[in-house]
Coordinates of C-alpha atoms and ligand atoms in Angstrom, one line a residue:
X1 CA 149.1 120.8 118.5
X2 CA 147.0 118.8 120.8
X3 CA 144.6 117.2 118.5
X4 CA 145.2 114.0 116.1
X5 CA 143.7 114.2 112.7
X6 CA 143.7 111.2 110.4
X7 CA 142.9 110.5 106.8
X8 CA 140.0 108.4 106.1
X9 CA 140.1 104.9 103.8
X10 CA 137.9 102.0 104.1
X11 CA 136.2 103.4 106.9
X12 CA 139.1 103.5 108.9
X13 CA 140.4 106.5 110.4
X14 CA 144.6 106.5 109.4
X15 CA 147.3 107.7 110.0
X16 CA 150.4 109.5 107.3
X17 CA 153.1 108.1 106.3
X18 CA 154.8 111.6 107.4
X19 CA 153.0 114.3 108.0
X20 CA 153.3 118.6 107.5
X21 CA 152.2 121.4 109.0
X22 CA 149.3 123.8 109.3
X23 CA 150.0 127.3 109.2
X24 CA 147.0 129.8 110.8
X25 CA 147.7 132.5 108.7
X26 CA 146.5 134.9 111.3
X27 CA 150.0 134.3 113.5
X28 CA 152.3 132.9 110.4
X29 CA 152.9 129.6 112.6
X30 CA 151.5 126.0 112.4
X31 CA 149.5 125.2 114.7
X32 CA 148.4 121.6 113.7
X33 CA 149.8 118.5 112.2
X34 CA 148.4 116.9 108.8
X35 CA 148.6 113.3 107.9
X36 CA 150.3 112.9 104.5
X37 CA 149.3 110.2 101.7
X38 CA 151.8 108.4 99.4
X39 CA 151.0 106.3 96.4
X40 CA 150.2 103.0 98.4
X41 CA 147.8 104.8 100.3
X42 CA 146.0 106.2 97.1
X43 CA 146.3 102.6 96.2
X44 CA 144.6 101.4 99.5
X45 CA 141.5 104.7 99.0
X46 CA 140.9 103.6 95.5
X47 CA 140.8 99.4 96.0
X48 CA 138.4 100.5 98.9
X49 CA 135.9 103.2 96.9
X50 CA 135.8 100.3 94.1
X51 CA 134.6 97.5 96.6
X52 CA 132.2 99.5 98.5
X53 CA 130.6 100.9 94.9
X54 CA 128.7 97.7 93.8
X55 CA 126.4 98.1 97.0
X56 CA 126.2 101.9 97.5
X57 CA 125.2 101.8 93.4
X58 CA 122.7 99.4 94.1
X59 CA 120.8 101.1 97.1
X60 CA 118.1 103.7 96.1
X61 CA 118.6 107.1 95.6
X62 CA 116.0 107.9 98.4
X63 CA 118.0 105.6 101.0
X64 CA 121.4 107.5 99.5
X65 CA 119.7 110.8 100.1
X66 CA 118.8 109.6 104.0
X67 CA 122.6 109.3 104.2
X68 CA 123.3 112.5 102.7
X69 CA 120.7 114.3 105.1
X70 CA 122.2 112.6 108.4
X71 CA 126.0 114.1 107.4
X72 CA 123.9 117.8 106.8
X73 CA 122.5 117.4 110.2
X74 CA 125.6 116.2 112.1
X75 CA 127.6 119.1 110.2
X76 CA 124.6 121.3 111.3
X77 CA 125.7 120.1 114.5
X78 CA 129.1 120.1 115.0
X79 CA 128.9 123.7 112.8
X80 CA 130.6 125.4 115.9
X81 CA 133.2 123.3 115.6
X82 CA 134.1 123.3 111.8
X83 CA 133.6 127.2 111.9
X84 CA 136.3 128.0 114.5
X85 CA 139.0 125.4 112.5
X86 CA 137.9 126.9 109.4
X87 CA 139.0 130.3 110.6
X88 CA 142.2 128.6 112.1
X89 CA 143.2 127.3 108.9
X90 CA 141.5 129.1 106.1
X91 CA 141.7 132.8 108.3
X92 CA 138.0 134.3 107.4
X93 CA 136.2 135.9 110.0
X94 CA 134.3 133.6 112.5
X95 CA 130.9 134.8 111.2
X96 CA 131.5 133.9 107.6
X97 CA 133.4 130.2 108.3
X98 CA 129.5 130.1 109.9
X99 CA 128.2 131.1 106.5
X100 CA 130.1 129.0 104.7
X101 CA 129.4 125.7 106.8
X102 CA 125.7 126.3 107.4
X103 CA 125.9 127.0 103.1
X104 CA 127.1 123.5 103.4
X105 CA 124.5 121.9 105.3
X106 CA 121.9 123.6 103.1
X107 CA 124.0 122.6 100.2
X108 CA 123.6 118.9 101.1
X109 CA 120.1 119.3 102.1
X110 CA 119.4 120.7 99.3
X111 CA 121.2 118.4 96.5
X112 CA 119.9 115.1 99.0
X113 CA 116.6 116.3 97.6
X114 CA 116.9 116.3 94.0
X115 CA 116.0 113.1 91.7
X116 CA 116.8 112.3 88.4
X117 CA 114.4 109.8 86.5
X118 CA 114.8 107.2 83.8
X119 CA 113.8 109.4 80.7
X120 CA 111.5 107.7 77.8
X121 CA 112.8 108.9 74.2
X122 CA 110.8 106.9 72.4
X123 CA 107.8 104.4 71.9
X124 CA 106.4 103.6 68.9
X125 CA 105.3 100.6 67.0
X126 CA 106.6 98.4 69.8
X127 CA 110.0 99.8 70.1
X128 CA 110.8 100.9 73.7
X129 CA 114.0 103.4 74.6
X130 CA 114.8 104.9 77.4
X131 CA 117.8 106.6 78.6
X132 CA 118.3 105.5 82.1
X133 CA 121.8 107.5 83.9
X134 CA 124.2 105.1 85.9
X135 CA 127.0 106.2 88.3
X136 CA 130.2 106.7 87.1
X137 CA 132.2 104.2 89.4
X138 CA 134.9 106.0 91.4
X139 CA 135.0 110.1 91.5
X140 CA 138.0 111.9 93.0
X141 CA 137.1 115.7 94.2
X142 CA 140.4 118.0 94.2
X143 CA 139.7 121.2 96.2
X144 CA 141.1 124.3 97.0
X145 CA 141.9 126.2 100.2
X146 CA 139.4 129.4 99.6
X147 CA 136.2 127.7 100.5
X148 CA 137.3 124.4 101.8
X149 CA 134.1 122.7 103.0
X150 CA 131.2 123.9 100.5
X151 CA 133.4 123.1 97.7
X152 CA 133.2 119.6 98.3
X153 CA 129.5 119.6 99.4
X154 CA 129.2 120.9 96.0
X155 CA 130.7 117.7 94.5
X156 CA 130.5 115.2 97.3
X157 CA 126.2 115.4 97.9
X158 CA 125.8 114.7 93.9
X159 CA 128.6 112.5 93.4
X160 CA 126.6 110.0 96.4
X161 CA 123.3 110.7 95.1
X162 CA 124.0 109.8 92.2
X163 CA 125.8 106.3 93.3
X164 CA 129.6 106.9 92.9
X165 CA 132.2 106.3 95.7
X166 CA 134.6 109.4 96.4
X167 CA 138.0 110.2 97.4
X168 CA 138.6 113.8 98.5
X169 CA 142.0 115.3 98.5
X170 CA 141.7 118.7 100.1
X171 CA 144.2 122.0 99.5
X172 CA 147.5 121.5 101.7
X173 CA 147.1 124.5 103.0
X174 CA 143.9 124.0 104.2
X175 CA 142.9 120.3 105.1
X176 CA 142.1 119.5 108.6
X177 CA 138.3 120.6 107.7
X178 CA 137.9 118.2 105.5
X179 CA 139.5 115.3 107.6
X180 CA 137.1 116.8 110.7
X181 CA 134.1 116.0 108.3
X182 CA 135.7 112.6 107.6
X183 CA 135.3 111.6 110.9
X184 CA 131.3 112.3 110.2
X185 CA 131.8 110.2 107.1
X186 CA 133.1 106.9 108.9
X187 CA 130.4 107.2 111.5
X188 CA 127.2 107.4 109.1
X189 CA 128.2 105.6 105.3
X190 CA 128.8 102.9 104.6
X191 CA 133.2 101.9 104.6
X192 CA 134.5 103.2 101.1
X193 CA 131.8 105.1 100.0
X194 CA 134.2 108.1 101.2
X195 CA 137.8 107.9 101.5
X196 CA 140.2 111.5 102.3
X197 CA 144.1 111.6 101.4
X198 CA 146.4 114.6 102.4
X199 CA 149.2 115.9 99.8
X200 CA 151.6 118.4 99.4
X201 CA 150.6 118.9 95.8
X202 CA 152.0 115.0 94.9
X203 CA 148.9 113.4 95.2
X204 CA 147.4 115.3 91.9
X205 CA 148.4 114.1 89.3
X206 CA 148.5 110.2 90.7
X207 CA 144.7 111.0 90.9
X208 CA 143.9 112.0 87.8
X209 CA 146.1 109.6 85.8
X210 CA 144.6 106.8 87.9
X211 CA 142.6 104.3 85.7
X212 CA 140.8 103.0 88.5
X213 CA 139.2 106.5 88.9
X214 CA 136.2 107.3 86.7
X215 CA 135.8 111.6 87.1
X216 CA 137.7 114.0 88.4
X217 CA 135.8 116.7 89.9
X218 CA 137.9 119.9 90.2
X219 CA 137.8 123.5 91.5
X220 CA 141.4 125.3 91.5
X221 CA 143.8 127.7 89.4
X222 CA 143.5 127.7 85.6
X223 CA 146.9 126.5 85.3
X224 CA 146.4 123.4 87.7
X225 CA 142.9 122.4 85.2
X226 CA 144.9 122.6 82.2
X227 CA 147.4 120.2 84.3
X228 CA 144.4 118.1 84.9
X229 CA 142.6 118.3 81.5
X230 CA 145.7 117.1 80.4
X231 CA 146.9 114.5 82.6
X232 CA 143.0 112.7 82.7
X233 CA 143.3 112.6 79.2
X234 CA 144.9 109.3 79.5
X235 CA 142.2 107.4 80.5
X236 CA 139.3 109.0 78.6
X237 CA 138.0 110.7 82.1
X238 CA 135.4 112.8 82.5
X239 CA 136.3 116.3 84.4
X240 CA 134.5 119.3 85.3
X241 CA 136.6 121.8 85.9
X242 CA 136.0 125.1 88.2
X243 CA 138.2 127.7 87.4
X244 CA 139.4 130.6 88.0
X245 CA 138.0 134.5 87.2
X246 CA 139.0 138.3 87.1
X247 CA 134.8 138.8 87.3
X248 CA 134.2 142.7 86.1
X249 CA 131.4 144.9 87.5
X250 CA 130.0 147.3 85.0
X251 CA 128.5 150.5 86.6
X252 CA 126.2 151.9 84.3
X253 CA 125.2 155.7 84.7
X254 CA 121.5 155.6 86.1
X255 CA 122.8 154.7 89.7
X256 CA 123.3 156.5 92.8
X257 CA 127.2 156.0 92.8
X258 CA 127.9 155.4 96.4
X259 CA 124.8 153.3 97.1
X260 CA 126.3 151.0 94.5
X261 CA 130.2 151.5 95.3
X262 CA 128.8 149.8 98.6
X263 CA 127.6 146.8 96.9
X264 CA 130.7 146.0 95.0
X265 CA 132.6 146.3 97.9
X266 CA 131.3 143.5 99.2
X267 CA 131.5 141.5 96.2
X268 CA 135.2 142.4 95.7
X269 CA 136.8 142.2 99.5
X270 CA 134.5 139.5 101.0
X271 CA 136.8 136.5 102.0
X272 CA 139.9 139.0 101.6
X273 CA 138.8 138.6 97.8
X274 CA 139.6 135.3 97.7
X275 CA 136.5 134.0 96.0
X276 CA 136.4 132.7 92.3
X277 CA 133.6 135.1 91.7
X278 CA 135.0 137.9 93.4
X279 CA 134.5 141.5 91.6
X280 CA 138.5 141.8 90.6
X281 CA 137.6 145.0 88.5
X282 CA 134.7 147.6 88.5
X283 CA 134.0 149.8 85.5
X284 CA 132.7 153.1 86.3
X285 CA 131.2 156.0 84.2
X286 CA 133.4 158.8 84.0
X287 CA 130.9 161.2 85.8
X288 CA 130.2 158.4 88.9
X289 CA 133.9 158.0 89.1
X290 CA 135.2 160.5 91.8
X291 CA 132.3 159.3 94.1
X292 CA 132.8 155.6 93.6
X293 CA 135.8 155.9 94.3
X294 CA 135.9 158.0 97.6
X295 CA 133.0 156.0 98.9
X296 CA 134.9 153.1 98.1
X297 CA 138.3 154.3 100.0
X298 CA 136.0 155.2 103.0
X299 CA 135.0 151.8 103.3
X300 CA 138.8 150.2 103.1
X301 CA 139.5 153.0 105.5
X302 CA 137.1 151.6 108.3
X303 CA 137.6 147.7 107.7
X304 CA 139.0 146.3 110.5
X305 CA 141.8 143.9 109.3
X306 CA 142.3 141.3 112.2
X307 CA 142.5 137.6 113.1
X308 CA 139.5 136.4 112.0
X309 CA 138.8 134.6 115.4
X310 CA 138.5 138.2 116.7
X311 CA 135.1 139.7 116.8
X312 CA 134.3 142.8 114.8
X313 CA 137.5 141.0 112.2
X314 CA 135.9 142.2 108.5
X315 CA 139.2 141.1 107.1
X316 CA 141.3 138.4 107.7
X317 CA 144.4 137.5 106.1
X318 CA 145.1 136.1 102.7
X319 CA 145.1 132.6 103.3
X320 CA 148.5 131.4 102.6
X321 CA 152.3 133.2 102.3
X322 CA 152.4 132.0 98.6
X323 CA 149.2 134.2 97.5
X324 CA 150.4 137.1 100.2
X325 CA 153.4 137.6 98.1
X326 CA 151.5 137.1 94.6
X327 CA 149.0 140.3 95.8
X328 CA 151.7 142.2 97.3
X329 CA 153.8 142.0 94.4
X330 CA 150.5 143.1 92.1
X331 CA 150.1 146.2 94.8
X332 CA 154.0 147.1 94.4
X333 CA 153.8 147.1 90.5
X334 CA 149.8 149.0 90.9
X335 CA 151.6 151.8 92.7
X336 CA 154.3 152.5 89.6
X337 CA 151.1 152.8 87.2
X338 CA 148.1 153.8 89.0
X339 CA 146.8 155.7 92.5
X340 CA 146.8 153.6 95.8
X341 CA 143.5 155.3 97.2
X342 CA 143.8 153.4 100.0
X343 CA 145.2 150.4 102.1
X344 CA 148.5 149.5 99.8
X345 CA 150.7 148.3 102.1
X346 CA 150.7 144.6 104.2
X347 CA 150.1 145.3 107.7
X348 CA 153.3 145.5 110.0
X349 CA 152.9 142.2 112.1
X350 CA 152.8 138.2 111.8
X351 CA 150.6 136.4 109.4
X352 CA 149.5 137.5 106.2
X353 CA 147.2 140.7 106.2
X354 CA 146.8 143.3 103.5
X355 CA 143.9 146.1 104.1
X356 CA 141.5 146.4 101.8
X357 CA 143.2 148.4 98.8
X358 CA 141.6 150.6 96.1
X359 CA 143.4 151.5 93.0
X360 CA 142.2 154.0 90.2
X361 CA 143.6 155.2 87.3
X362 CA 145.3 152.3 86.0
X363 CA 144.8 151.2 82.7
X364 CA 143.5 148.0 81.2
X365 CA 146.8 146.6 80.4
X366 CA 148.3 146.4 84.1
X367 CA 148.4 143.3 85.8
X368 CA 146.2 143.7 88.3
X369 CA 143.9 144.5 85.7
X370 CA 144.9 141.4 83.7
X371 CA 145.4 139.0 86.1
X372 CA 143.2 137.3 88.8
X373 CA 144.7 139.0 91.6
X374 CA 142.5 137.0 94.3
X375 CA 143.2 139.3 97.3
X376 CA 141.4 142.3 99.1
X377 CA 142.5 144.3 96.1
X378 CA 140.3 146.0 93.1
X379 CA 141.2 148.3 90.6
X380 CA 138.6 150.8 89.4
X381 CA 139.0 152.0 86.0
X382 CA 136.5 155.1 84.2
X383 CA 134.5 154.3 80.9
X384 CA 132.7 156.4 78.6
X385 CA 131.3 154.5 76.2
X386 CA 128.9 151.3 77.0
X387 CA 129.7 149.5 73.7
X388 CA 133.4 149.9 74.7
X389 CA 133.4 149.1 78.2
X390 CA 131.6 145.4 77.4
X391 CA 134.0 144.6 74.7
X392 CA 136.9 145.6 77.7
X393 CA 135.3 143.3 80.0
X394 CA 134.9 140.4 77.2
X395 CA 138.6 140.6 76.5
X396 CA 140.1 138.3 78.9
X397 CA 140.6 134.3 78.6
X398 CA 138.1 133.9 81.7
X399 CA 134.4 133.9 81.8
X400 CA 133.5 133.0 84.8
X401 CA 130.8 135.4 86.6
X402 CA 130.7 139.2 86.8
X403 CA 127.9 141.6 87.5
X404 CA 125.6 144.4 86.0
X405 CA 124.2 147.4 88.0
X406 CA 121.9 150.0 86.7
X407 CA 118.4 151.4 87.5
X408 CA 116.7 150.5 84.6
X409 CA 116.7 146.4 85.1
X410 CA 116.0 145.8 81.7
X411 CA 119.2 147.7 80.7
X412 CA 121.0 146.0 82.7
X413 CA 119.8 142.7 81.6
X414 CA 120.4 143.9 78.0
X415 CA 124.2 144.4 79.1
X416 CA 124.8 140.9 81.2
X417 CA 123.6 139.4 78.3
X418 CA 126.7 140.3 76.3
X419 CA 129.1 139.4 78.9
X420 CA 130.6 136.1 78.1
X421 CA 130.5 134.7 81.5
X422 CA 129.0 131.8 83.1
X423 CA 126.6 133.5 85.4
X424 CA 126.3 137.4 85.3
X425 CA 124.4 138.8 88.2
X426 CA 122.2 142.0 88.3
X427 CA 122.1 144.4 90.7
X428 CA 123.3 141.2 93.2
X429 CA 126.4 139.7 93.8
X430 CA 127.4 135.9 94.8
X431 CA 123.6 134.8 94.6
X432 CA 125.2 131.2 94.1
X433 CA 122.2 128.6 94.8
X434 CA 123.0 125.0 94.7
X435 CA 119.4 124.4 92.9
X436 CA 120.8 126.3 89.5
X437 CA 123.7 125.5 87.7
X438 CA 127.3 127.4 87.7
X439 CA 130.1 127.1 84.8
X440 CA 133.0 129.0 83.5
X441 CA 133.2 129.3 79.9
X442 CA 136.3 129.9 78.1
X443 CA 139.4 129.2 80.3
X444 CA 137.1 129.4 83.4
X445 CA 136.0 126.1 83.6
X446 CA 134.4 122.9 81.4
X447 CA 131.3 121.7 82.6
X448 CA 128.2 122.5 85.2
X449 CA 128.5 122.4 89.0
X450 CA 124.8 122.5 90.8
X451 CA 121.5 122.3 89.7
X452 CA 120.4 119.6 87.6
X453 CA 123.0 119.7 84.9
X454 CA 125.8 119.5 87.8
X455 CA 123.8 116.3 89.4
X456 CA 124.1 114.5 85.4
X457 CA 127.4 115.1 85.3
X458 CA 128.1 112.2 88.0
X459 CA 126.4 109.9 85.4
X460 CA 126.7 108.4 82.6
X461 CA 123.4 107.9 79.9
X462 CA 122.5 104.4 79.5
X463 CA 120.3 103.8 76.7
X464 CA 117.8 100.7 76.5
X465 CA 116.5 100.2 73.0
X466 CA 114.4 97.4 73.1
X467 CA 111.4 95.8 70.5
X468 CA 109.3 93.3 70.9
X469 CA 110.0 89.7 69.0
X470 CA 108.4 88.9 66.5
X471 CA 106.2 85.9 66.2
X472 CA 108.1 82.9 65.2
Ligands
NAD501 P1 145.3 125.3 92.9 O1 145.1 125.0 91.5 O2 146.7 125.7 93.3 O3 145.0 124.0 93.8 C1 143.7 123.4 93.8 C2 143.9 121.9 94.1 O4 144.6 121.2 93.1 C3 144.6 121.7 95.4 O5 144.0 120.6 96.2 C4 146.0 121.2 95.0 O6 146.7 120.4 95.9 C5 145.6 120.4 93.7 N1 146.7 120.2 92.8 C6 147.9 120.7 92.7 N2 148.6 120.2 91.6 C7 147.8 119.4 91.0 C8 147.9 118.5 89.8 N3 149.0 118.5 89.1 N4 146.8 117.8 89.5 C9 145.7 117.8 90.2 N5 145.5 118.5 91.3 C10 146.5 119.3 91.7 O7 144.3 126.4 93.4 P2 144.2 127.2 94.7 O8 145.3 128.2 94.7 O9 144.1 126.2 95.9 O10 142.8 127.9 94.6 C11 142.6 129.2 94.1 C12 142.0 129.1 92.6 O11 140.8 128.4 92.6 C13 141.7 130.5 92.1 O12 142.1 130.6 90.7 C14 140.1 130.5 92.1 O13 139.5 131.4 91.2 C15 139.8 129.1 91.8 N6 138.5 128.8 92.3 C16 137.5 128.5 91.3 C17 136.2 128.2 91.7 C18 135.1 127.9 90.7 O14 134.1 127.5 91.1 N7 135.3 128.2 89.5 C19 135.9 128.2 93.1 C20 136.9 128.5 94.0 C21 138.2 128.7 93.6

């Protein structure tokens, strides 16, 4: 536990008030100390964001977006770095913590190069209006522990484009990632423009009932956004909220079962499953299903479940001991209803590993079915009928992605059009692109994230409705 991390506010690097620890769920044991916020703290972040947002506002979007390049390239720089803590505290293998941090530098890059322009509704007869979109003021990003550095790229590079000041109050579980890139923060913006805070969970709901903060910007559970939905009701603030998913696959009955069973295994155990867009069910024509199936259990079969700091490690554990037991207990009530095809049982050591499992014949009213089980886990269930198998995977409360594969592309497209999901992918999985707009719709999320409808959600429209006078 040789290395200090501090919070960051005002441009100073700080120190808790206490301070907890931080497990490496590869081994079960901390391995680092966080610095904890209270409420003067929050107090201190927010006073600071406020005074250092007249002057950030007021600088041009080009000079913000020379700001927002020079943290892409020092991350680009230090990537080595951030990947091996990312694995230490999050527990995915090496080569995709590298994925996920050099997503973030093209993230930034990407986002710093984006513009948005003062738009001209109307002129006529000498009456001028244009909608011109201002900064918000003060945005708070609240992130969770399953990607823990492109999640906040994704709110952090519009947020500063756009002109707001931030404070970023990373998962407990997994926040010394975030305080690492603070330290990248203090040396190139300006003090305030970025402040971090460490919770155990407290911190939450201070933020969003804060009047001095203008957004929320969210990605969590569906239970916590309801909590913050609620609690940012108080002060009329705006909230985008990034849910979560139980994402279905359809199969449809032109494909070569195993080439596709491939596929979807990717999409459903990368990160140990613990992505929001995950595949958490596949439906299968009856005919495909034995091979889907089998080619599927031969891939859990050769995964090789391991520290992620390992080489060769496909797997790594489930992130924290909370969501070990929550997918365990989903397995244990699988096995009473379904067949374990393979993995189904945590592996015998320290930390929190669970092969890749494969459950079929369950039916749609199980749990693991129901629920988002957010683990190396996915239940395969048969369908006969196309008309029926959409209106199964329509009947849940989230929409947030899922995918199509067939042969005929047009099919397919036919199909993912009647999904009620944000995003429905075809014949791909996870094609996430920080130039095109994601969204959950029903309890998956409110409001965009990306793309140019994610950049105007950092702003408010300013309209300008002006005539001439006439002569006197
Ligand atoms: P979580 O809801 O437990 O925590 C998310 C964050 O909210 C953490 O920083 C936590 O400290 C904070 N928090 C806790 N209580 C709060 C409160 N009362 N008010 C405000 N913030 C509070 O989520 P998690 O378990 O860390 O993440 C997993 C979930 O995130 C899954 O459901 C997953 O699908 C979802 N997710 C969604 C997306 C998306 O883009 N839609 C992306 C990644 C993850």
């Amino acid at each position: 536990m040789d290395q200090q991390y501090r919070m960051l506010i005002d441009g100073e690097l700080v120190p808790g008030v206490s301070s907890f620890d931080v497990i490496n769920p590869a081994t079960g044991e901390a391995f680092a100390s966080c610095p904890k916020a209270d409420e003067a703290l929050l107090e201190r972040a927010v006073a600071a964001a406020r005074r250092a947002l007249p002057a950030w506002s007021a600088q041009s979007m080009d000079d913000r977006a020379a700001l927002i390049l020079a943290l892409a390239n020092a991350l680009e720089e230090g990537s080595g770095e951030f990947a091996s803590l990312l694995t230490r505290e999050q527990g995915k293998p090496l080569d995709q913590a590298s994925y996920e941090i050099m997503g973030s530098v093209y993230t930034l890059r990407a986002i710093a190069r984006m513009r948005i322009a003062p738009k001209k509704l109307r002129e006529e007869n000498g009456n001028t209006i244009i909608e011109h979109r201002t900064p918000l003021g003060v945005v708070a990003a609240i992130t969770p522990w399953n990607f823990p550095v492109i999640l906040l790229m994704n709110k952090l590079a519009p947020a500063l484009l756009t002109g707001n000041t931030m404070i970023a109050k990373p998962a407990p579980t997994t926040p010394l990632t975030t305080l690492l890139f603070g330290e990248l923060c203090r040396q190139i913006l300006p003090a305030g423009v970025v402040n971090i805070l460490c919770d155990q969970n407290e911190l939450g709901a201070l933020i969003t009932g804060h009047p001095g903060i203008a957004k929320v910007a969210f990605t969590g559970s569906t239970a916590t956004g309801k909590k913050v939905m609620a609690s940012s009701a108080g002060t009329v603030k705006r909230v985008t909220l990034e849910l979560g998913g139980n994402d279905a696959a359809i199969v449809l009955d032109d494909v070569d079962a195993r080439q596709v069973a491939r596929k979807v295994y990717q999409g459903a155990m990368t990160n140990a499953g613990q992505i929001c867009v995950a595949i958490k069910r596949a439906y299968v024509p009856a005919p495909l299903y034995d091979d889907f199936c089998d080619e599927l259990a031969t891939l859990a079969n050769v995964a090789i479940v391991d520290d992620g700091a390992k080489q060769g490690t496909t797997i790594g554990p489930i992130q924290n001991k909370m969501q070990f037991d929550k997918v365990k207990a989903l397995i244990e009530d699988a096995r009473g209803r379904g067949t374990i095809l393979a993995g189904g049982d945590a592996l015998d050591r320290a930390g929190y590993f669970i092969p890749p499992t494969i459950v079929c014949d369950l039916d749609d009213s199980a749990p693991l079915v129901v629920e988002e089980q957010f683990g190396p886990v996915l239940p395969v269930l048969r369908y006969t009928d196309i008309e029926d198998v959409i209106a199964r995977a329509n009947d849940s409360d989230y929409g947030l992605g899922g995918t199509v594969w067939g042969k005929d592309v047009a099919r397919a497209t036919a199909v993912a059009m009647r999904i009620d999901s944000g995003t429905v992918w075809v014949n791909q999985h996870l094609a996430i692109d920080p130039a095109i707009p994601f969204r959950g719709v029903k309890q998956s999320g409110l409001g965009a994230e990306l793309g140019e409808a994610g950049l105007l959600e950092y702003t408010q429209a300013h309209i300008v409705n002006a005539v001439a006078l006439e002569d006197a």
